[in-house]
Coordinates of C-alpha atoms and ligand atoms in Angstrom, one line a residue:
Chain A
M90 CA 37.9 -112.0 98.3
G91 CA 36.7 -115.5 99.4
E92 CA 38.1 -118.9 98.9
P93 CA 38.0 -120.6 95.5
I94 CA 34.5 -122.1 95.0
L95 CA 34.7 -123.1 91.4
A96 CA 37.8 -124.0 89.4
T97 CA 38.7 -125.7 86.2
R98 CA 42.1 -127.3 85.6
E99 CA 43.4 -127.7 82.0
L100 CA 39.8 -128.1 80.8
T101 CA 39.6 -128.9 77.1
R102 CA 36.8 -129.6 74.8
D103 CA 37.1 -130.6 71.1
F104 CA 34.6 -130.7 68.4
N105 CA 36.2 -133.3 66.2
A106 CA 39.5 -131.7 65.1
F107 CA 38.5 -128.3 66.3
R108 CA 39.6 -127.3 69.8
A109 CA 36.9 -125.0 71.2
V110 CA 38.2 -124.9 74.8
D111 CA 42.0 -125.3 75.1
H112 CA 43.5 -126.2 78.5
V113 CA 41.6 -123.6 80.4
S114 CA 42.4 -123.2 84.1
I115 CA 40.3 -120.6 85.9
T116 CA 39.3 -120.0 89.4
V117 CA 36.2 -118.3 90.7
N118 CA 36.3 -117.1 94.3
A119 CA 33.3 -117.4 96.6
G120 CA 31.3 -114.2 96.7
S121 CA 32.9 -112.8 93.5
M122 CA 31.4 -111.5 90.4
T123 CA 33.8 -112.9 87.8
G124 CA 33.5 -111.7 84.2
L125 CA 34.3 -113.8 81.2
I126 CA 34.9 -112.0 78.0
G127 CA 36.2 -112.8 74.5
P128 CA 35.3 -112.4 70.9
N129 CA 32.5 -114.4 69.2
G130 CA 33.4 -118.0 68.9
A131 CA 36.1 -117.7 71.6
G132 CA 34.7 -120.7 73.4
K133 CA 32.9 -119.0 76.3
T134 CA 29.6 -120.9 76.0
T135 CA 31.4 -124.1 75.4
L136 CA 33.4 -123.6 78.6
F137 CA 30.1 -123.1 80.5
N138 CA 28.7 -126.3 78.9
A139 CA 31.8 -128.2 79.8
I140 CA 31.7 -127.0 83.4
V141 CA 28.0 -127.8 84.0
G142 CA 28.2 -131.2 82.2
S143 CA 26.1 -130.3 79.2
L144 CA 29.1 -131.3 77.2
K145 CA 31.6 -133.9 78.3
P146 CA 35.1 -132.4 78.6
T147 CA 37.6 -134.0 76.3
S148 CA 40.2 -133.7 79.1
G149 CA 40.9 -131.7 82.3
S150 CA 38.8 -131.3 85.4
V151 CA 36.3 -129.2 87.2
F152 CA 36.1 -128.6 90.9
L153 CA 33.2 -127.3 92.9
D154 CA 33.9 -126.5 96.6
G155 CA 37.0 -128.6 96.3
S156 CA 35.4 -131.7 95.1
D157 CA 35.8 -133.1 91.6
I158 CA 32.6 -132.7 89.5
T159 CA 34.1 -133.4 86.1
G160 CA 31.6 -135.0 83.8
L161 CA 28.7 -135.0 86.2
A162 CA 25.3 -134.3 84.5
P163 CA 23.7 -130.9 84.6
E164 CA 20.8 -132.2 86.7
Q165 CA 23.3 -133.5 89.3
L166 CA 25.2 -130.2 89.5
F167 CA 22.1 -128.1 90.0
S168 CA 21.4 -130.0 93.2
K169 CA 25.0 -129.4 94.3
G170 CA 24.5 -125.6 94.0
L171 CA 25.8 -124.9 90.5
A172 CA 23.3 -123.3 88.2
R173 CA 23.4 -121.8 84.8
T174 CA 21.3 -119.7 82.4
F175 CA 21.4 -119.8 78.6
Q176 CA 22.7 -117.4 76.0
I177 CA 19.5 -117.9 74.1
P178 CA 16.7 -118.1 76.7
R179 CA 15.0 -121.5 77.1
P180 CA 11.7 -120.8 78.7
F181 CA 9.1 -123.6 79.0
A182 CA 7.1 -121.8 76.4
R183 CA 3.6 -123.2 76.8
M184 CA 3.7 -123.0 80.6
S185 CA 2.9 -120.0 82.7
V186 CA 5.7 -117.9 84.1
L187 CA 4.8 -119.0 87.6
E188 CA 4.9 -122.7 86.6
N189 CA 8.3 -122.1 85.1
V190 CA 9.6 -120.9 88.4
M191 CA 7.6 -123.5 90.5
L192 CA 9.2 -126.3 88.6
A193 CA 12.7 -125.6 89.8
P194 CA 12.7 -126.6 93.6
L195 CA 14.4 -130.0 94.1
A196 CA 12.8 -133.1 95.7
Q197 CA 9.2 -132.1 95.4
A198 CA 6.9 -134.7 97.0
G199 CA 4.3 -134.2 94.2
E200 CA 6.9 -135.0 91.5
R201 CA 6.5 -138.7 91.9
L202 CA 3.7 -140.3 89.9
L203 CA 1.6 -141.3 93.0
G204 CA 2.9 -138.4 95.2
P205 CA -0.2 -136.3 94.6
F206 CA -2.3 -139.3 95.7
L207 CA -0.4 -141.0 98.4
S208 CA 1.2 -138.1 100.3
R209 CA -1.5 -135.7 99.4
G210 CA -1.3 -133.5 102.5
A211 CA 2.5 -133.2 102.4
A212 CA 2.4 -132.6 98.6
R213 CA -0.2 -129.9 99.0
R214 CA 1.6 -128.1 101.9
Q215 CA 4.8 -128.2 100.0
E216 CA 3.1 -126.9 96.9
R217 CA 1.7 -124.0 98.8
E218 CA 5.2 -123.1 100.1
I219 CA 6.7 -123.4 96.7
R220 CA 4.1 -121.2 95.2
E221 CA 4.7 -118.5 97.9
R222 CA 8.4 -118.6 97.4
A223 CA 8.0 -118.5 93.6
M224 CA 5.8 -115.4 93.9
E225 CA 8.5 -113.8 96.1
V226 CA 11.2 -114.6 93.6
L227 CA 9.0 -113.3 90.7
D228 CA 8.3 -110.2 92.7
F229 CA 12.0 -109.7 93.3
M230 CA 12.7 -110.1 89.6
T231 CA 9.8 -107.7 88.7
L232 CA 7.9 -110.4 86.9
A233 CA 5.0 -110.9 89.4
R234 CA 2.4 -109.3 87.1
L235 CA 3.4 -111.8 84.4
A236 CA 2.9 -114.8 86.6
D237 CA 0.0 -116.1 84.7
H238 CA 1.3 -115.4 81.2
P239 CA 2.7 -118.1 78.9
A240 CA 6.4 -117.9 79.2
G241 CA 6.8 -118.1 75.5
K242 CA 4.9 -114.9 75.0
I243 CA 7.0 -112.5 77.2
S244 CA 9.8 -110.4 75.8
G245 CA 13.4 -111.7 75.4
G246 CA 14.6 -109.5 78.3
Q247 CA 11.8 -110.8 80.5
M248 CA 12.9 -114.3 79.6
K249 CA 16.4 -113.5 80.8
L250 CA 14.9 -112.4 84.1
L251 CA 12.8 -115.5 84.2
E252 CA 15.8 -117.8 83.7
L253 CA 17.5 -116.1 86.7
A254 CA 14.3 -116.4 88.7
R255 CA 14.1 -120.1 88.0
V256 CA 17.6 -120.9 89.1
L257 CA 17.1 -118.8 92.3
M258 CA 14.5 -121.3 93.4
G259 CA 17.2 -123.9 93.8
D260 CA 19.2 -121.5 96.0
P261 CA 22.5 -122.2 94.2
K262 CA 25.9 -121.1 95.5
V263 CA 27.3 -120.3 92.1
I264 CA 25.4 -119.0 89.1
L265 CA 26.8 -119.0 85.6
L266 CA 25.1 -116.3 83.4
D267 CA 25.6 -116.5 79.6
E268 CA 25.2 -113.0 78.2
P269 CA 22.4 -111.8 80.6
A270 CA 22.2 -108.4 79.1
A271 CA 22.5 -109.2 75.4
G272 CA 19.5 -108.2 73.4
V273 CA 17.7 -106.8 76.4
N274 CA 16.3 -103.2 76.3
P275 CA 18.3 -100.8 78.5
T276 CA 15.6 -100.4 81.2
L277 CA 15.3 -104.1 81.7
A278 CA 19.0 -104.6 81.5
G279 CA 19.3 -102.0 84.3
T280 CA 16.9 -104.0 86.4
L281 CA 18.7 -107.2 85.7
I282 CA 22.1 -105.8 86.6
E283 CA 20.7 -104.3 89.8
K284 CA 19.3 -107.7 90.8
I285 CA 22.5 -109.5 90.0
E286 CA 24.4 -107.0 92.2
E287 CA 21.9 -107.4 95.0
L288 CA 22.2 -111.2 94.9
N289 CA 25.9 -110.9 94.8
R290 CA 25.8 -108.7 98.0
R291 CA 23.7 -111.4 99.6
G292 CA 26.5 -113.8 99.0
K293 CA 25.8 -115.5 95.6
T294 CA 28.8 -116.1 93.4
F295 CA 28.6 -115.2 89.7
L296 CA 30.5 -116.1 86.6
I297 CA 29.2 -113.9 83.9
I298 CA 29.8 -114.0 80.1
E299 CA 29.1 -110.5 78.6
H300 CA 30.0 -108.6 75.5
D301 CA 28.9 -105.3 77.1
M302 CA 32.4 -104.0 78.2
D303 CA 30.9 -101.2 80.2
F304 CA 29.0 -103.7 82.3
I305 CA 32.0 -105.9 82.7
M306 CA 34.4 -103.1 83.6
R307 CA 32.1 -101.6 86.1
H308 CA 30.8 -104.7 87.9
C309 CA 33.1 -107.6 87.4
N310 CA 36.3 -108.5 89.3
P311 CA 38.3 -110.3 88.3
I312 CA 37.9 -110.4 84.5
I313 CA 39.0 -113.4 82.5
A314 CA 39.4 -113.2 78.7
L315 CA 39.3 -116.1 76.3
S316 CA 40.4 -116.1 72.8
E317 CA 40.4 -119.1 70.5
G318 CA 39.7 -121.4 73.4
K319 CA 42.6 -120.1 75.5
V320 CA 42.8 -117.8 78.5
V321 CA 44.6 -114.7 77.3
F322 CA 44.1 -112.5 80.3
E323 CA 43.1 -112.6 83.9
G324 CA 43.0 -109.5 86.2
T325 CA 41.2 -106.4 87.3
A326 CA 39.3 -103.9 85.2
E327 CA 42.2 -101.4 85.3
Q328 CA 44.6 -104.0 84.2
A329 CA 42.3 -105.1 81.4
Q330 CA 42.0 -101.5 80.1
S331 CA 45.7 -101.2 79.6
N332 CA 46.4 -104.8 78.5
P333 CA 47.7 -104.9 74.9
V334 CA 47.0 -108.6 74.4
L335 CA 43.4 -108.1 75.5
L336 CA 42.9 -105.0 73.3
D337 CA 44.3 -106.9 70.4
A338 CA 42.5 -110.2 70.9
Y339 CA 39.2 -108.9 72.0
L340 CA 38.7 -105.5 70.4
G341 CA 40.5 -106.6 67.3
A342 CA 38.0 -109.4 66.6
R343 CA 35.1 -107.2 67.6
A344 CA 36.0 -104.7 64.9
D345 CA 35.4 -107.2 62.1
G346 CA 32.6 -109.0 63.9
Chain B
M150 CA -37.2 -147.0 69.7
T151 CA -35.5 -149.7 71.6
G152 CA -33.3 -150.3 68.5
I153 CA -32.1 -146.7 68.7
I154 CA -31.5 -146.9 72.4
S155 CA -29.5 -150.1 72.2
Y156 CA -27.6 -148.6 69.4
L157 CA -26.8 -145.5 71.5
V158 CA -25.7 -147.8 74.3
F159 CA -23.4 -149.6 71.9
F160 CA -22.1 -146.4 70.4
T161 CA -21.4 -144.8 73.8
T162 CA -19.7 -147.9 75.1
M163 CA -17.3 -148.0 72.2
A164 CA -16.7 -144.2 72.2
S165 CA -16.0 -144.3 76.0
I166 CA -13.5 -147.2 75.6
L167 CA -11.7 -145.4 72.9
A168 CA -11.8 -142.2 75.0
I169 CA -9.9 -144.0 77.7
A170 CA -7.2 -145.0 75.2
T171 CA -7.1 -141.4 73.9
L172 CA -6.6 -140.2 77.5
G173 CA -3.6 -142.6 77.8
L174 CA -2.1 -141.1 74.6
N175 CA -2.8 -137.6 75.9
L176 CA -0.6 -138.3 78.9
Q177 CA 2.2 -139.5 76.6
W178 CA 1.9 -137.0 73.7
G179 CA -0.2 -134.2 75.0
N180 CA 1.6 -133.8 78.3
T181 CA 5.0 -135.3 77.8
G182 CA 5.6 -135.0 74.1
L183 CA 6.3 -138.7 73.6
F184 CA 5.2 -139.8 70.1
N185 CA 3.7 -143.2 70.5
G186 CA 3.1 -144.7 67.1
G187 CA 2.1 -148.1 68.5
V188 CA -1.1 -147.4 70.5
A189 CA -2.7 -150.5 69.0
A190 CA -0.1 -152.8 70.6
F191 CA -0.7 -151.5 74.1
F192 CA -4.4 -151.7 73.6
G193 CA -3.9 -155.2 72.2
A194 CA -1.8 -156.3 75.1
G195 CA -4.6 -155.3 77.4
A196 CA -7.2 -157.0 75.3
Y197 CA -5.2 -160.3 74.8
G198 CA -4.0 -160.2 78.4
T199 CA -7.5 -159.9 79.8
L200 CA -8.9 -162.7 77.7
L201 CA -6.0 -165.1 78.3
L202 CA -6.1 -164.6 82.0
G203 CA -9.8 -164.6 82.5
G204 CA -11.0 -166.9 79.7
T205 CA -12.2 -170.5 80.0
S206 CA -9.6 -173.2 79.3
Q207 CA -8.8 -173.9 75.7
E208 CA -7.4 -176.9 73.9
D209 CA -5.6 -175.4 71.0
H210 CA -3.8 -172.5 72.7
L211 CA -2.6 -171.0 75.9
G212 CA -4.9 -169.3 78.3
G213 CA -8.1 -170.2 80.1
F214 CA -6.7 -169.4 83.5
E215 CA -10.2 -168.5 84.5
L216 CA -9.0 -165.8 86.9
P217 CA -11.6 -163.5 88.5
Y218 CA -12.5 -160.8 86.1
V219 CA -11.0 -157.9 88.0
V220 CA -7.7 -159.8 88.3
A221 CA -7.7 -160.6 84.6
L222 CA -8.4 -157.0 83.7
A223 CA -5.6 -155.8 86.0
G224 CA -3.4 -158.5 84.4
G225 CA -4.2 -157.1 80.9
M226 CA -3.2 -153.6 82.1
A227 CA 0.0 -155.0 83.6
A228 CA 0.8 -156.7 80.3
A229 CA 0.5 -153.4 78.5
G230 CA 2.6 -151.8 81.2
I231 CA 5.3 -154.4 80.9
L232 CA 5.4 -154.1 77.1
A233 CA 5.6 -150.3 77.5
W234 CA 8.4 -150.6 80.0
V235 CA 10.5 -152.9 77.7
V236 CA 9.8 -150.7 74.7
G237 CA 10.5 -147.5 76.7
V238 CA 13.8 -148.7 78.1
L239 CA 14.9 -149.5 74.6
T240 CA 13.6 -146.4 72.7
L241 CA 13.0 -143.5 75.0
R242 CA 16.6 -142.3 74.6
M243 CA 15.9 -141.8 71.0
R244 CA 14.9 -138.6 69.3
R245 CA 11.2 -138.0 68.9
D246 CA 10.9 -139.1 65.3
Y247 CA 12.8 -142.4 65.9
L248 CA 10.6 -143.1 68.9
A249 CA 7.6 -142.8 66.6
I250 CA 9.0 -145.1 64.0
S251 CA 10.2 -147.7 66.5
T252 CA 6.9 -147.8 68.4
F253 CA 5.0 -148.1 65.0
G254 CA 7.3 -151.0 64.0
M255 CA 6.8 -152.6 67.4
A256 CA 3.0 -152.6 66.9
I257 CA 3.4 -154.3 63.5
V258 CA 5.5 -157.0 65.2
F259 CA 2.9 -157.3 67.9
E260 CA 0.1 -157.8 65.4
N261 CA 2.1 -160.4 63.5
V262 CA 3.0 -162.3 66.6
M263 CA -0.7 -162.4 67.6
R264 CA -1.6 -163.5 64.0
N265 CA 1.0 -166.3 63.9
A266 CA 1.6 -167.6 67.4
E267 CA -1.4 -169.8 67.5
W268 CA -0.3 -171.5 70.7
L269 CA -0.5 -168.2 72.4
S270 CA -3.2 -166.1 70.8
G271 CA -5.2 -168.4 68.7
G272 CA -3.7 -166.9 65.6
A273 CA -5.8 -165.3 63.0
K274 CA -9.0 -166.9 64.5
G275 CA -8.4 -164.9 67.6
L276 CA -9.3 -165.7 71.2
R277 CA -12.8 -167.0 71.8
G278 CA -14.6 -168.7 74.6
F279 CA -14.5 -165.9 77.1
E280 CA -17.2 -165.9 79.6
R281 CA -18.2 -162.3 80.3
P282 CA -18.5 -161.5 84.0
L283 CA -21.9 -161.6 85.7
R284 CA -23.4 -163.0 82.5
D285 CA -25.4 -165.5 84.6
A286 CA -27.1 -162.6 86.5
L287 CA -27.6 -160.2 83.7
G288 CA -28.0 -162.4 80.6
D289 CA -26.8 -161.4 77.2
G290 CA -29.3 -158.8 76.3
F291 CA -29.9 -155.1 76.8
A292 CA -29.6 -155.3 80.6
Y293 CA -26.0 -156.6 80.2
N294 CA -25.0 -153.9 77.7
A295 CA -26.5 -151.1 79.8
A296 CA -24.7 -152.4 83.0
F297 CA -21.5 -152.7 81.0
L298 CA -21.8 -149.2 79.8
A299 CA -22.3 -148.0 83.3
V300 CA -19.0 -149.7 84.3
V301 CA -17.2 -148.2 81.3
L302 CA -18.4 -144.8 82.1
V303 CA -17.3 -145.0 85.7
L304 CA -13.9 -146.2 84.6
L305 CA -13.7 -143.4 82.0
F306 CA -14.6 -140.8 84.7
A307 CA -12.1 -142.3 87.1
T308 CA -9.3 -142.2 84.5
Y309 CA -10.2 -138.6 83.7
R310 CA -10.1 -137.6 87.3
F311 CA -6.8 -139.4 87.9
L312 CA -5.2 -137.6 85.0
Q313 CA -6.7 -134.3 85.9
V314 CA -5.1 -134.4 89.3
L315 CA -1.9 -135.7 87.9
V316 CA -1.4 -133.0 85.3
R317 CA -2.1 -130.2 87.8
S318 CA 0.4 -131.7 90.3
P319 CA 4.1 -131.1 90.3
F320 CA 4.4 -134.4 88.4
G321 CA 2.4 -132.9 85.5
R322 CA 4.4 -129.7 85.6
L323 CA 7.5 -131.8 85.3
L324 CA 6.1 -133.7 82.3
R325 CA 5.2 -130.4 80.5
A326 CA 8.7 -129.0 81.3
I327 CA 10.3 -132.0 79.7
R328 CA 8.0 -131.7 76.7
E329 CA 8.8 -128.1 76.3
D330 CA 12.6 -128.1 76.8
E331 CA 14.5 -131.1 78.0
T332 CA 17.8 -129.2 78.2
A333 CA 16.3 -126.5 80.4
A334 CA 14.6 -129.1 82.6
R335 CA 18.0 -130.8 83.1
S336 CA 19.7 -127.5 84.0
L337 CA 17.1 -127.2 86.8
G338 CA 18.0 -130.5 88.3
K339 CA 15.4 -132.7 86.7
S340 CA 16.2 -136.2 85.3
P341 CA 14.0 -136.7 82.2
A342 CA 14.8 -140.4 81.6
R343 CA 12.9 -141.8 84.5
V344 CA 10.0 -139.3 84.2
R345 CA 9.5 -140.0 80.5
L346 CA 9.5 -143.8 81.2
T347 CA 6.9 -143.3 84.0
A348 CA 4.6 -141.3 81.7
F349 CA 5.0 -143.8 78.9
V350 CA 4.2 -146.8 81.0
T351 CA 1.3 -145.1 82.8
G352 CA -0.2 -144.0 79.5
S353 CA 0.2 -147.5 78.1
V354 CA -1.4 -149.1 81.1
I355 CA -4.4 -146.8 80.5
M356 CA -4.5 -148.0 76.9
G357 CA -4.3 -151.5 78.2
L358 CA -7.4 -150.8 80.3
A359 CA -9.2 -149.7 77.2
G360 CA -8.2 -152.8 75.4
G361 CA -9.3 -155.1 78.2
L362 CA -12.7 -153.5 78.3
Y363 CA -13.0 -153.7 74.5
A364 CA -12.2 -157.4 74.5
T365 CA -14.6 -158.0 77.4
F366 CA -17.4 -156.3 75.5
Y367 CA -17.0 -158.5 72.4
A368 CA -15.8 -161.5 74.5
F369 CA -13.4 -161.8 71.6
V370 CA -10.2 -160.4 70.2
S371 CA -8.3 -161.1 67.0
P372 CA -5.4 -159.5 65.1
Q373 CA -8.0 -157.5 63.2
D374 CA -8.5 -155.5 66.4
V375 CA -4.9 -154.4 66.7
L376 CA -4.2 -153.1 63.2
P377 CA -2.5 -149.7 62.7
T378 CA -5.9 -148.3 61.9
L379 CA -6.6 -148.2 65.6
T380 CA -3.5 -146.2 66.3
F381 CA -4.5 -143.7 63.6
Q382 CA -8.0 -143.4 65.0
I383 CA -6.8 -142.7 68.5
W384 CA -4.3 -140.1 67.2
A385 CA -7.1 -138.4 65.2
M386 CA -9.2 -138.3 68.3
L387 CA -6.4 -136.6 70.3
I388 CA -5.4 -134.2 67.5
V389 CA -9.0 -133.2 66.8
G390 CA -10.0 -132.9 70.4
G391 CA -6.9 -131.1 71.6
A392 CA -3.6 -132.5 72.7
G393 CA -2.8 -131.5 76.3
N394 CA -6.4 -131.2 77.2
N395 CA -8.1 -134.2 78.9
R396 CA -11.5 -132.9 78.1
G397 CA -10.5 -132.5 74.5
A398 CA -9.3 -136.1 74.4
V399 CA -12.7 -137.4 75.5
F400 CA -14.5 -135.0 73.2
G401 CA -12.4 -135.9 70.3
A402 CA -12.9 -139.6 70.9
F403 CA -16.7 -139.2 70.8
L404 CA -16.5 -136.9 67.7
I405 CA -14.2 -139.1 65.7
W406 CA -16.0 -142.3 66.6
A407 CA -19.3 -140.7 65.5
A408 CA -17.7 -139.6 62.2
W409 CA -16.2 -143.0 61.7
T410 CA -19.4 -144.9 62.2
A411 CA -21.4 -142.4 60.2
S412 CA -18.9 -142.6 57.3
G413 CA -19.0 -146.3 57.4
W414 CA -22.8 -146.3 57.4
L415 CA -23.0 -143.7 54.6
L416 CA -20.5 -145.6 52.5
S417 CA -22.3 -148.9 52.9
R418 CA -25.6 -147.2 52.1
F419 CA -24.8 -144.9 49.2
A420 CA -21.5 -145.9 47.7
P421 CA -21.6 -147.9 44.5
V422 CA -21.5 -151.7 45.1
D423 CA -18.1 -152.1 43.6
A424 CA -16.7 -149.4 45.9
Q425 CA -18.1 -151.0 49.0
I426 CA -15.3 -153.5 49.4
Y427 CA -13.0 -150.5 49.7
T428 CA -15.0 -149.0 52.6
G429 CA -12.2 -149.7 55.1
S430 CA -9.6 -148.1 52.9
I431 CA -11.7 -145.1 52.1
Q432 CA -12.3 -144.6 55.9
Y433 CA -8.6 -144.9 56.4
V434 CA -7.9 -142.2 53.8
L435 CA -10.6 -140.0 55.5
I436 CA -9.0 -140.3 58.9
G437 CA -5.7 -139.3 57.4
L438 CA -7.3 -136.3 55.8
V439 CA -8.9 -135.3 59.1
I440 CA -5.5 -135.5 60.9
V441 CA -3.7 -133.5 58.2
G442 CA -6.6 -131.0 57.9
M443 CA -6.7 -130.4 61.6
L444 CA -2.9 -130.0 61.9
L445 CA -3.1 -127.3 59.1
W446 CA -6.2 -125.6 60.2
R447 CA -6.1 -125.8 64.0
P448 CA -3.1 -127.7 65.3
Q449 CA -4.0 -127.0 68.9
G450 CA -7.3 -129.0 68.5
L451 CA -10.9 -128.0 69.2
L452 CA -10.3 -127.7 72.9
P453 CA -6.7 -126.5 73.2
E454 CA -4.4 -127.1 76.1
R455 CA -5.2 -124.6 78.9
L456 CA -2.4 -122.9 80.8
V457 CA -2.1 -123.9 84.5
I458 CA -2.3 -120.6 86.3
S459 CA -1.9 -119.6 89.9
Q460 CA -5.4 -120.6 91.0
S461 CA -5.9 -119.6 94.6
G462 CA -2.8 -117.5 95.0
Q463 CA -3.7 -114.8 92.5
A464 CA -0.8 -112.8 91.2
P465 CA -0.4 -109.6 93.2
S466 CA -0.4 -106.7 90.9
Ligands
ATP545 N1 28.1 -128.3 69.2 C1 29.2 -127.8 68.5 N2 29.7 -128.5 67.4 C2 30.7 -128.0 66.7 N3 31.3 -126.8 67.0 C3 30.8 -126.1 68.0 C4 29.7 -126.5 68.8 N4 29.4 -125.6 69.7 C5 30.3 -124.6 69.5 N5 31.1 -124.9 68.4 C6 32.2 -124.0 67.9 O1 33.1 -123.8 69.0 C7 33.5 -122.4 69.0 C8 33.2 -121.8 70.3 O2 31.8 -121.6 70.4 P1 31.1 -120.9 71.6 O3 29.7 -121.0 71.4 O4 31.7 -121.5 72.8 O5 31.6 -119.4 71.5 P2 31.3 -118.2 72.4 O6 32.6 -117.7 72.9 O7 30.2 -118.5 73.4 O8 30.8 -117.2 71.3 P3 29.6 -116.1 71.3 O9 30.1 -114.9 71.9 O10 29.3 -115.9 69.9 O11 28.5 -116.7 72.1 C9 32.9 -121.8 67.8 O12 33.8 -121.8 66.7 C10 31.7 -122.7 67.5 O13 31.4 -122.7 66.1
MG546 MG1 28.3 -117.9 73.6

């Protein structure tokens, strides 16, 4: 297992009097596929949001590659190699699937107002390269035949694939996935998991929130469990299966949820 | 016959000028999702700016710098842009509905300042004494109007082309992404604040161009020309034509301007005499009905936004 690449220290986030994330210290090692589990409302998504800067942490810190990134905005973190997808997909609905993906590369010459006019040649060349890469990524994610469809009209599962395709355009080091398989039909979920595995083999680090225990047990190591905003377990799949606290906290809440 | 032709020239000139303003609004609302409720103020800034900078010297108010026409027109556009920049810095952080209200309020303030600051704008009497460019060569008659129409058409076409290139470029893609989902755009490394401001200012400069041409055509501008009615007209043009579609914006401008002039003519012709003083109000209601009806019946407009697809590099199947 590699060096720590992403870490939180005593990270806390309150919503008024309610503490959604409570002094969470976790470490994600480079090249790992770290699983994050916990019952509904445990604070998993809030933890993601606090890490990527969508929500300002109330206290505590976040480190990426050893440097303090606490409180930086999401747009700053994407360019530092930290990407995330959303629990409920957020496609750019009235844009084509291809445009969704082509948006993501950073520092596009044509993104400035007069870019398309002043540096026309450079902008065109870059646009062609981006289009090619976008098609490759769509191909990899099995979305190529949907390239010209409006992103709001594809299935929920395809939107999850699209979100992963989009962030891949930025070539991030660490990708946070919020329930990638939830609500996705089994075939598509299979594809998605396969792609995540392949990306992981190629060196991408993943931190994955999932309720699908089968997926978590089979693919993730280590596994971290949150309950009521606190880390209640950290260890391997085998340890998880025999951990009384985890069974109690996680499966207990699942039963009535 | 000549009567009809010169009326057509007049009609097309007005419709084209309003089409330019509608294109500006399309950049803001259609492409970026910025609700500008103060179109009249940016149009007005262009109109007043052009006449103040290019007009002959006046005794009772500012202006009369007698700058060359092109400089005056550019100055009017710059005035609209500066106004938009100030308003944008103050309001673009707000939620969409607040932006609408604050720009609407700003336009009311603008109109009131123009009405009352006589030293600046000539007050309710407006700005007069503007010498239209090339009047010596072309006179005041049909030749002038035809030549002016040609210039307006060229500028309309140039604006259209500029925006077409823009919306199909990565910049346009960025605008649409911010319109569709700001959170998702930020998660992909885009900073919406600067981009929204750029789109807001650029759209307003285009409205300023329309205002400058309008004032040039009449060689006059007064607070009556920057009433909220104008904002509603431009909005109706965009909604009916099709927000997000530049062709739709131009089409909507011609259509609504035709409906507006026709309704005015019909009312003056056939409405009972006592009702005629309400012509303006009736038209106002009509334009509201058109907007509401369109939003209910066909919210995407007559020429809906078209998806930007992969053009040359067709999707491999
Ligand atoms: N913006 C917010 N304002 C107030 N409370 C919030 C907010 N976002 C989340 N919460 C609360 O914080 C707690 C944690 O929510 P969070 O979405 O992080 O849970 P989760 O672990 O992702 O759950 P799930 O598995 O259902 O997605 C919940 O009780 C939720 O109601
Ligand atoms: Mg969640």
